Amino acid sequence: MDRMLYIAMSGAKEAMLQQANTTNNLANANTVGFKRDLEAFKAVPIDGPGYGSRVYTQDQGIGTDFSSGPMISTGNPLDIAVKGQGWIAVQGPNGREAYTRAGQLKIDGNGILTTSQGYPVMGSSGPISIPPSDKVDIGSDGTITVRPNGQQPNALAVVDRIKLVNPPESNLVKGASGLMQTRNGAPVPADANVSVESGMVEGSNVNTVESMVRMISLARQYELQVKTMKAAEQNDQASAQLIRLG
């Protein structure tokens, strides 16, 4: 009886984890640059004395779907979307270099170019600082050109170049902040082949219909596991009753 209960319990536990992950994906369906999380599980036999009849469902960790999201036009010159493969380098909350596809950029009160979450965007030699300007343009290679306040329309100056990278996807992991980092935490060099499009952002790659269907399926799986546990309890009570009668 314990074997039946053990298997059902482990299945219900992992169904709850999958439900939580799917819920998080659905909550970020409108988050710019979000990459949906993927979960993986495997069956692990429990070794020990006696016959190996118990199998536990083990979480293999969370992966990431690196497919591109839809391109959304904003008309904002500070917004950029990476075309094809590649990432925008930013300074993460721990001070280390991290990577994102969320190109909804802004200039903070100190003149630092940041993402909408407040992470400084990295340039050739660190976070990019934008001087007071009437106009800011970002080229396809990430080059930032400004027209300083009060200057003539043709008085343009190159400030810096956004660091664009393209590390192997297998070397990237998503941190707690939602930013991508290399597995060893080391920064990667800029890649001149990565390009961006100004006035656009990349939307989330979460499919809302697929996520909703998955949530319903997981809820039914969890319910089935709970029913199995209930059946194990009833069988145990029936067996105990038969023993008492004997």
CSV table of C-alpha atoms in Angstrom, one decimal:
chain,number,residue,atom,x,y,z
A,1,MET,CA,0.0,0.0,0.0
A,2,ASP,CA,2.9,2.4,0.8
A,3,ARG,CA,4.3,1.9,-2.7
A,4,MET,CA,1.0,3.1,-4.3
A,5,LEU,CA,0.9,6.1,-1.9
A,6,TYR,CA,4.6,6.9,-2.4
A,7,ILE,CA,4.3,7.0,-6.2
A,8,ALA,CA,1.2,9.1,-6.2
A,9,MET,CA,2.6,11.5,-3.6
A,10,SER,CA,5.8,12.2,-5.7
A,11,GLY,CA,3.7,12.7,-8.8
A,12,ALA,CA,1.4,15.2,-7.1
A,13,LYS,CA,4.4,17.1,-5.7
A,14,GLU,CA,6.0,17.5,-9.2
A,15,ALA,CA,2.6,18.4,-10.7
A,16,MET,CA,2.5,21.3,-8.2
A,17,LEU,CA,6.0,22.5,-9.3
A,18,GLN,CA,5.0,22.4,-12.9
A,19,GLN,CA,1.8,24.3,-12.2
A,20,ALA,CA,3.8,27.0,-10.4
A,21,ASN,CA,6.2,27.3,-13.3
A,22,THR,CA,3.4,27.5,-15.8
A,23,THR,CA,1.7,30.1,-13.7
A,24,ASN,CA,4.9,32.2,-13.7
A,25,ASN,CA,5.2,31.9,-17.5
A,26,LEU,CA,1.6,33.0,-17.9
A,27,ALA,CA,2.1,36.0,-15.6
A,28,ASN,CA,4.9,37.2,-17.8
A,29,ALA,CA,3.1,36.8,-21.1
A,30,ASN,CA,3.2,40.6,-21.6
A,31,THR,CA,6.7,41.1,-20.1
A,32,VAL,CA,9.1,42.5,-22.7
A,33,GLY,CA,11.9,40.2,-23.7
A,34,PHE,CA,10.7,37.4,-21.3
A,35,LYS,CA,11.8,33.8,-22.2
A,36,ARG,CA,9.5,31.1,-20.9
A,37,ASP,CA,10.8,28.6,-18.4
A,38,LEU,CA,10.8,24.9,-19.1
A,39,GLU,CA,10.7,22.1,-16.5
A,40,ALA,CA,12.1,18.6,-16.8
A,41,PHE,CA,11.5,15.5,-14.6
A,42,LYS,CA,12.7,11.9,-14.6
A,43,ALA,CA,11.7,8.7,-12.9
A,44,VAL,CA,14.3,7.6,-10.3
A,45,PRO,CA,14.1,4.1,-8.8
A,46,ILE,CA,14.6,4.0,-5.0
A,47,ASP,CA,17.4,1.6,-4.1
A,48,GLY,CA,17.5,-0.4,-0.9
A,49,PRO,CA,16.8,-3.7,0.8
A,50,GLY,CA,14.1,-5.8,-0.9
A,51,TYR,CA,12.5,-5.6,-4.3
A,52,GLY,CA,13.0,-2.3,-6.2
A,53,SER,CA,9.3,-1.4,-6.6
A,54,ARG,CA,9.3,2.3,-5.7
A,55,VAL,CA,10.0,5.0,-8.2
A,56,TYR,CA,10.3,8.7,-7.3
A,57,THR,CA,9.6,11.6,-9.7
A,58,GLN,CA,12.6,13.9,-9.5
A,59,ASP,CA,12.9,17.5,-10.7
A,60,GLN,CA,15.7,17.9,-13.2
A,61,GLY,CA,15.7,21.7,-12.9
A,62,ILE,CA,14.3,24.6,-15.0
A,63,GLY,CA,15.5,25.3,-18.5
A,64,THR,CA,14.8,28.2,-20.8
A,65,ASP,CA,13.0,28.5,-24.2
A,66,PHE,CA,15.3,30.7,-26.2
A,67,SER,CA,13.0,31.2,-29.2
A,68,SER,CA,12.3,34.7,-30.3
A,69,GLY,CA,9.1,36.6,-29.3
A,70,PRO,CA,7.1,38.9,-31.5
A,71,MET,CA,8.5,42.2,-32.6
A,72,ILE,CA,6.4,45.1,-31.3
A,73,SER,CA,6.7,48.6,-32.8
A,74,THR,CA,6.8,51.4,-30.1
A,75,GLY,CA,8.2,54.4,-32.0
A,76,ASN,CA,10.4,55.2,-29.0
A,77,PRO,CA,14.0,55.9,-30.3
A,78,LEU,CA,15.4,54.4,-27.0
A,79,ASP,CA,13.6,51.1,-27.5
A,80,ILE,CA,15.6,48.4,-29.3
A,81,ALA,CA,15.0,44.8,-30.3
A,82,VAL,CA,17.7,42.3,-31.1
A,83,LYS,CA,17.3,40.9,-34.6
A,84,GLY,CA,17.9,37.1,-34.6
A,85,GLN,CA,20.3,35.7,-32.1
A,86,GLY,CA,22.1,37.8,-29.5
A,87,TRP,CA,21.7,39.6,-26.2
A,88,ILE,CA,22.1,43.1,-24.7
A,89,ALA,CA,24.7,43.3,-22.0
A,90,VAL,CA,23.7,44.9,-18.7
A,91,GLN,CA,25.0,45.2,-15.2
A,92,GLY,CA,23.1,42.8,-13.0
A,93,PRO,CA,22.0,43.4,-9.4
A,94,ASN,CA,25.2,41.7,-8.1
A,95,GLY,CA,27.4,44.1,-10.2
A,96,ARG,CA,28.4,41.4,-12.7
A,97,GLU,CA,27.6,41.5,-16.4
A,98,ALA,CA,24.3,39.8,-17.4
A,99,TYR,CA,22.3,39.6,-20.5
A,100,THR,CA,18.7,40.4,-21.6
A,101,ARG,CA,16.5,40.8,-24.6
A,102,ALA,CA,14.3,43.4,-22.9
A,103,GLY,CA,15.3,46.5,-24.9
A,104,GLN,CA,12.8,48.9,-23.3
A,105,LEU,CA,15.5,51.4,-22.4
A,106,LYS,CA,15.4,54.8,-20.6
A,107,ILE,CA,17.8,57.4,-19.2
A,108,ASP,CA,17.7,57.7,-15.4
A,109,GLY,CA,18.2,60.8,-13.3
A,110,ASN,CA,22.0,60.4,-13.4
A,111,GLY,CA,22.1,60.2,-17.1
A,112,ILE,CA,22.8,56.4,-17.1
A,113,LEU,CA,21.1,54.4,-19.9
A,114,THR,CA,19.2,51.6,-18.2
A,115,THR,CA,16.6,48.9,-18.9
A,116,SER,CA,13.0,49.5,-17.7
A,117,GLN,CA,13.9,47.4,-14.6
A,118,GLY,CA,16.8,49.8,-13.8
A,119,TYR,CA,19.8,47.7,-14.9
A,120,PRO,CA,22.6,49.8,-16.4
A,121,VAL,CA,23.3,49.0,-20.1
A,122,MET,CA,26.9,48.1,-20.7
A,123,GLY,CA,29.0,49.9,-23.3
A,124,SER,CA,32.6,49.6,-24.5
A,125,SER,CA,34.0,50.2,-21.0
A,126,GLY,CA,31.2,49.9,-18.5
A,127,PRO,CA,27.7,51.4,-18.0
A,128,ILE,CA,26.7,54.0,-20.7
A,129,SER,CA,26.3,57.6,-19.6
A,130,ILE,CA,24.2,59.9,-21.8
A,131,PRO,CA,24.9,63.7,-21.7
A,132,PRO,CA,22.0,66.2,-21.6
A,133,SER,CA,20.7,65.9,-25.2
A,134,ASP,CA,17.9,67.1,-27.4
A,135,LYS,CA,18.0,63.9,-29.4
A,136,VAL,CA,19.3,60.3,-28.9
A,137,ASP,CA,19.6,57.7,-31.7
A,138,ILE,CA,20.7,54.1,-31.5
A,139,GLY,CA,22.1,52.5,-34.7
A,140,SER,CA,21.7,49.0,-35.8
A,141,ASP,CA,25.1,48.1,-34.4
A,142,GLY,CA,24.3,49.6,-31.0
A,143,THR,CA,26.1,52.9,-31.6
A,144,ILE,CA,24.5,55.7,-29.6
A,145,THR,CA,24.5,59.2,-31.3
A,146,VAL,CA,23.3,62.3,-29.5
A,147,ARG,CA,22.7,66.0,-30.3
A,148,PRO,CA,23.7,67.9,-27.2
A,149,ASN,CA,21.3,70.5,-25.8
A,150,GLY,CA,21.2,73.7,-27.8
A,151,GLN,CA,23.4,72.5,-30.6
A,152,GLN,CA,22.6,72.7,-34.4
A,153,PRO,CA,20.8,69.7,-36.0
A,154,ASN,CA,24.0,68.5,-37.6
A,155,ALA,CA,26.0,68.7,-34.4
A,156,LEU,CA,26.0,65.0,-33.7
A,157,ALA,CA,28.3,63.2,-31.4
A,158,VAL,CA,28.9,59.4,-30.8
A,159,VAL,CA,28.7,58.7,-27.1
A,160,ASP,CA,29.2,54.9,-26.9
A,161,ARG,CA,28.2,51.6,-28.3
A,162,ILE,CA,25.9,49.2,-26.6
A,163,LYS,CA,27.6,45.9,-25.9
A,164,LEU,CA,25.9,43.2,-27.9
A,165,VAL,CA,26.9,39.6,-27.4
A,166,ASN,CA,26.0,36.1,-28.7
A,167,PRO,CA,27.2,33.4,-26.3
A,168,PRO,CA,26.2,29.8,-26.9
A,169,GLU,CA,22.7,29.2,-25.4
A,170,SER,CA,24.1,26.1,-23.6
A,171,ASN,CA,26.3,28.4,-21.6
A,172,LEU,CA,23.5,30.6,-20.3
A,173,VAL,CA,21.4,30.2,-17.2
A,174,LYS,CA,18.6,32.4,-16.0
A,175,GLY,CA,19.2,34.0,-12.6
A,176,ALA,CA,16.7,35.0,-9.9
A,177,SER,CA,16.5,38.5,-11.4
A,178,GLY,CA,15.3,37.1,-14.7
A,179,LEU,CA,18.6,38.1,-16.4
A,180,MET,CA,20.8,35.6,-18.2
A,181,GLN,CA,24.3,34.8,-17.0
A,182,THR,CA,27.1,32.6,-18.1
A,183,ARG,CA,27.4,29.4,-16.1
A,184,ASN,CA,30.8,30.4,-14.7
A,185,GLY,CA,29.8,34.1,-14.3
A,186,ALA,CA,32.5,35.4,-16.6
A,187,PRO,CA,31.6,38.1,-19.2
A,188,VAL,CA,31.7,37.3,-22.9
A,189,PRO,CA,33.2,39.5,-25.6
A,190,ALA,CA,31.1,41.7,-27.9
A,191,ASP,CA,29.9,40.2,-31.2
A,192,ALA,CA,29.9,42.6,-34.1
A,193,ASN,CA,27.4,40.3,-36.0
A,194,VAL,CA,24.6,41.1,-33.5
A,195,SER,CA,22.3,43.9,-34.7
A,196,VAL,CA,19.3,45.7,-33.2
A,197,GLU,CA,16.3,47.6,-34.6
A,198,SER,CA,15.4,50.9,-33.0
A,199,GLY,CA,11.8,51.8,-32.2
A,200,MET,CA,11.0,48.2,-31.6
A,201,VAL,CA,10.9,45.8,-28.6
A,202,GLU,CA,10.7,42.0,-28.5
A,203,GLY,CA,7.6,40.6,-26.7
A,204,SER,CA,7.4,37.6,-24.5
A,205,ASN,CA,7.7,34.2,-26.2
A,206,VAL,CA,5.0,32.7,-23.9
A,207,ASN,CA,2.0,31.2,-25.8
A,208,THR,CA,-1.0,32.1,-23.5
A,209,VAL,CA,-3.4,29.6,-25.0
A,210,GLU,CA,-0.8,26.8,-24.7
A,211,SER,CA,-0.1,27.8,-21.1
A,212,MET,CA,-3.8,27.9,-20.2
A,213,VAL,CA,-4.3,24.4,-21.6
A,214,ARG,CA,-1.3,23.2,-19.7
A,215,MET,CA,-2.6,24.6,-16.5
A,216,ILE,CA,-5.9,22.7,-16.9
A,217,SER,CA,-4.0,19.5,-17.8
A,218,LEU,CA,-1.8,19.8,-14.7
A,219,ALA,CA,-4.7,20.5,-12.5
A,220,ARG,CA,-6.3,17.3,-13.7
A,221,GLN,CA,-3.1,15.3,-13.2
A,222,TYR,CA,-2.8,16.6,-9.7
A,223,GLU,CA,-6.4,15.7,-9.0
A,224,LEU,CA,-5.8,12.2,-10.3
A,225,GLN,CA,-2.8,11.8,-8.0
A,226,VAL,CA,-4.8,12.9,-5.0
A,227,LYS,CA,-7.5,10.4,-5.8
A,228,THR,CA,-4.9,7.7,-6.0
A,229,MET,CA,-3.7,8.6,-2.6
A,230,LYS,CA,-7.2,8.6,-1.3
A,231,ALA,CA,-7.7,5.1,-2.8
A,232,ALA,CA,-4.5,3.9,-1.1
A,233,GLU,CA,-5.9,5.2,2.2
A,234,GLN,CA,-9.2,3.4,1.7
A,235,ASN,CA,-7.5,0.2,0.8
A,236,ASP,CA,-5.4,0.4,3.9
A,237,GLN,CA,-8.5,0.9,6.1
A,238,ALA,CA,-10.2,-2.1,4.4
A,239,SER,CA,-7.1,-4.3,4.9
A,240,ALA,CA,-7.0,-3.3,8.6
A,241,GLN,CA,-10.7,-4.1,9.0
A,242,LEU,CA,-10.1,-7.6,7.5
A,243,ILE,CA,-7.3,-8.2,9.9
A,244,ARG,CA,-9.4,-7.3,12.9
A,245,LEU,CA,-12.2,-9.6,11.7
A,246,GLY,CA,-9.7,-12.4,11.4
